[in-house]
Amino acid sequence: VRRVRRQRRQAADDAENLAAVVNAMHRIFQQPTADATRNDLCRTAARVARADSAALWEPRADDTALVPAAVAGETVTAQELPLGDSLAGATQAYATGEASFARLTDQHGSELDPGDGGAVQCALWQPVLRDQATVAVLALYWLEPVGAPKENVRATIVLLAAQAAIAIERVDLLARLERIAHT
């Protein structure tokens, strides 16, 4: 009976996560601006993973640093990260193209300023890939220690990262089209 109840809860969580992704995609493709699109992705990712906050890290135009393109959650503020910073999980995920989860130590959590909300205890970094190249990193942060997200949550975050790549490309193409139309 416990196993069946656990499976039923798992199925309900999976359905809720998938519905959140579908709803986010509908909203994203109706968003008029790049900022609204990025913010919606972060809010959805944080909700799906039950994280306290989320950030979408994108490379600066000169490719020397990652900057927070969007941050959802009021608990942290993000700092610019030099791409050579080997302690920041976001730069590692960007450089390697591989997702990672970590319980943060004082030296490892340098990418965030927790403010008054407490220290960030755990983080998940998911690369956003387009044509097998990393174009951004979707990061999730927890203020309380948590275990690594379950496989279904990680799969949902991977799906959101894939949709983020499409949304970022779409927004960039629309901006380019608008510039071309003005000239």
PDB file of N, CA, C and O in Angstrom, residues 8 24 35 41 43 56 61 79 87 95 99 110 117 122 172 176 178:
ATOM      1  N   ARG A   8       1.826   6.814  -6.639  1.00  0.00           N
ATOM      2  CA  ARG A   8       0.762   7.758  -6.992  1.00  0.00           C
ATOM      3  C   ARG A   8       1.222   9.198  -6.774  1.00  0.00           C
ATOM      4  O   ARG A   8       0.996  10.081  -7.603  1.00  0.00           O
ATOM      5  N   ALA A  24       4.626  27.100 -18.965  1.00  0.00           N
ATOM      6  CA  ALA A  24       5.725  28.043 -19.148  1.00  0.00           C
ATOM      7  C   ALA A  24       6.017  28.250 -20.629  1.00  0.00           C
ATOM      8  O   ALA A  24       6.248  29.377 -21.067  1.00  0.00           O
ATOM      9  N   ASP A  35      13.630  39.833 -21.488  1.00  0.00           N
ATOM     10  CA  ASP A  35      13.689  39.792 -20.026  1.00  0.00           C
ATOM     11  C   ASP A  35      12.515  39.020 -19.439  1.00  0.00           C
ATOM     12  O   ASP A  35      12.686  38.221 -18.522  1.00  0.00           O
ATOM     13  N   LEU A  41      11.256  31.660 -17.292  1.00  0.00           N
ATOM     14  CA  LEU A  41      11.990  30.394 -17.238  1.00  0.00           C
ATOM     15  C   LEU A  41      12.551  30.143 -15.841  1.00  0.00           C
ATOM     16  O   LEU A  41      12.449  29.029 -15.318  1.00  0.00           O
ATOM     17  N   ARG A  43      11.521  31.433 -12.930  1.00  0.00           N
ATOM     18  CA  ARG A  43      10.427  31.193 -11.984  1.00  0.00           C
ATOM     19  C   ARG A  43       9.892  29.763 -12.109  1.00  0.00           C
ATOM     20  O   ARG A  43       9.663  29.082 -11.104  1.00  0.00           O
ATOM     21  N   LEU A  56      19.528  32.451 -14.553  1.00  0.00           N
ATOM     22  CA  LEU A  56      19.951  32.083 -15.893  1.00  0.00           C
ATOM     23  C   LEU A  56      21.214  32.877 -16.186  1.00  0.00           C
ATOM     24  O   LEU A  56      21.183  34.103 -16.279  1.00  0.00           O
ATOM     25  N   ALA A  61      28.984  39.783 -23.785  1.00  0.00           N
ATOM     26  CA  ALA A  61      29.263  39.896 -25.219  1.00  0.00           C
ATOM     27  C   ALA A  61      30.721  39.601 -25.555  1.00  0.00           C
ATOM     28  O   ALA A  61      31.019  39.047 -26.617  1.00  0.00           O
ATOM     29  N   GLN A  79      26.135  37.827  -8.811  1.00  0.00           N
ATOM     30  CA  GLN A  79      27.288  38.645  -9.181  1.00  0.00           C
ATOM     31  C   GLN A  79      27.807  38.182 -10.534  1.00  0.00           C
ATOM     32  O   GLN A  79      27.600  37.044 -10.916  1.00  0.00           O
ATOM     33  N   LEU A  87      35.923  28.033  -9.073  1.00  0.00           N
ATOM     34  CA  LEU A  87      35.138  27.714  -7.885  1.00  0.00           C
ATOM     35  C   LEU A  87      33.640  27.875  -8.109  1.00  0.00           C
ATOM     36  O   LEU A  87      32.848  27.305  -7.377  1.00  0.00           O
ATOM     37  N   ALA A  95      31.681  25.759 -18.952  1.00  0.00           N
ATOM     38  CA  ALA A  95      32.899  25.296 -19.612  1.00  0.00           C
ATOM     39  C   ALA A  95      32.813  23.832 -20.039  1.00  0.00           C
ATOM     40  O   ALA A  95      33.268  23.464 -21.122  1.00  0.00           O
ATOM     41  N   ALA A  99      25.937  18.971 -16.375  1.00  0.00           N
ATOM     42  CA  ALA A  99      25.166  19.371 -15.209  1.00  0.00           C
ATOM     43  C   ALA A  99      25.848  18.874 -13.942  1.00  0.00           C
ATOM     44  O   ALA A  99      26.549  17.858 -13.959  1.00  0.00           O
ATOM     45  N   SER A 110      30.612  31.200  -4.226  1.00  0.00           N
ATOM     46  CA  SER A 110      30.978  32.589  -4.459  1.00  0.00           C
ATOM     47  C   SER A 110      30.110  33.297  -5.489  1.00  0.00           C
ATOM     48  O   SER A 110      30.216  34.495  -5.643  1.00  0.00           O
ATOM     49  N   GLY A 117      18.562  36.510   3.532  1.00  0.00           N
ATOM     50  CA  GLY A 117      17.817  35.257   3.456  1.00  0.00           C
ATOM     51  C   GLY A 117      18.568  34.054   3.969  1.00  0.00           C
ATOM     52  O   GLY A 117      18.024  32.968   4.031  1.00  0.00           O
ATOM     53  N   CYS A 122      22.714  24.505  -1.203  1.00  0.00           N
ATOM     54  CA  CYS A 122      22.822  23.535  -2.300  1.00  0.00           C
ATOM     55  C   CYS A 122      22.503  24.223  -3.619  1.00  0.00           C
ATOM     56  O   CYS A 122      21.749  25.199  -3.653  1.00  0.00           O
ATOM     57  N   ASP A 172      16.353  36.361 -29.468  1.00  0.00           N
ATOM     58  CA  ASP A 172      17.467  36.983 -30.191  1.00  0.00           C
ATOM     59  C   ASP A 172      17.121  37.214 -31.657  1.00  0.00           C
ATOM     60  O   ASP A 172      17.438  38.265 -32.224  1.00  0.00           O
ATOM     61  N   ARG A 176      16.857  40.773 -33.603  1.00  0.00           N
ATOM     62  CA  ARG A 176      17.609  41.007 -34.843  1.00  0.00           C
ATOM     63  C   ARG A 176      16.672  41.432 -35.977  1.00  0.00           C
ATOM     64  O   ARG A 176      16.978  42.343 -36.747  1.00  0.00           O
ATOM     65  N   GLU A 178      13.849  42.958 -35.642  1.00  0.00           N
ATOM     66  CA  GLU A 178      13.401  44.318 -35.360  1.00  0.00           C
ATOM     67  C   GLU A 178      14.471  45.346 -35.782  1.00  0.00           C
ATOM     68  O   GLU A 178      14.148  46.373 -36.369  1.00  0.00           O
TER      69      GLU A 178
END
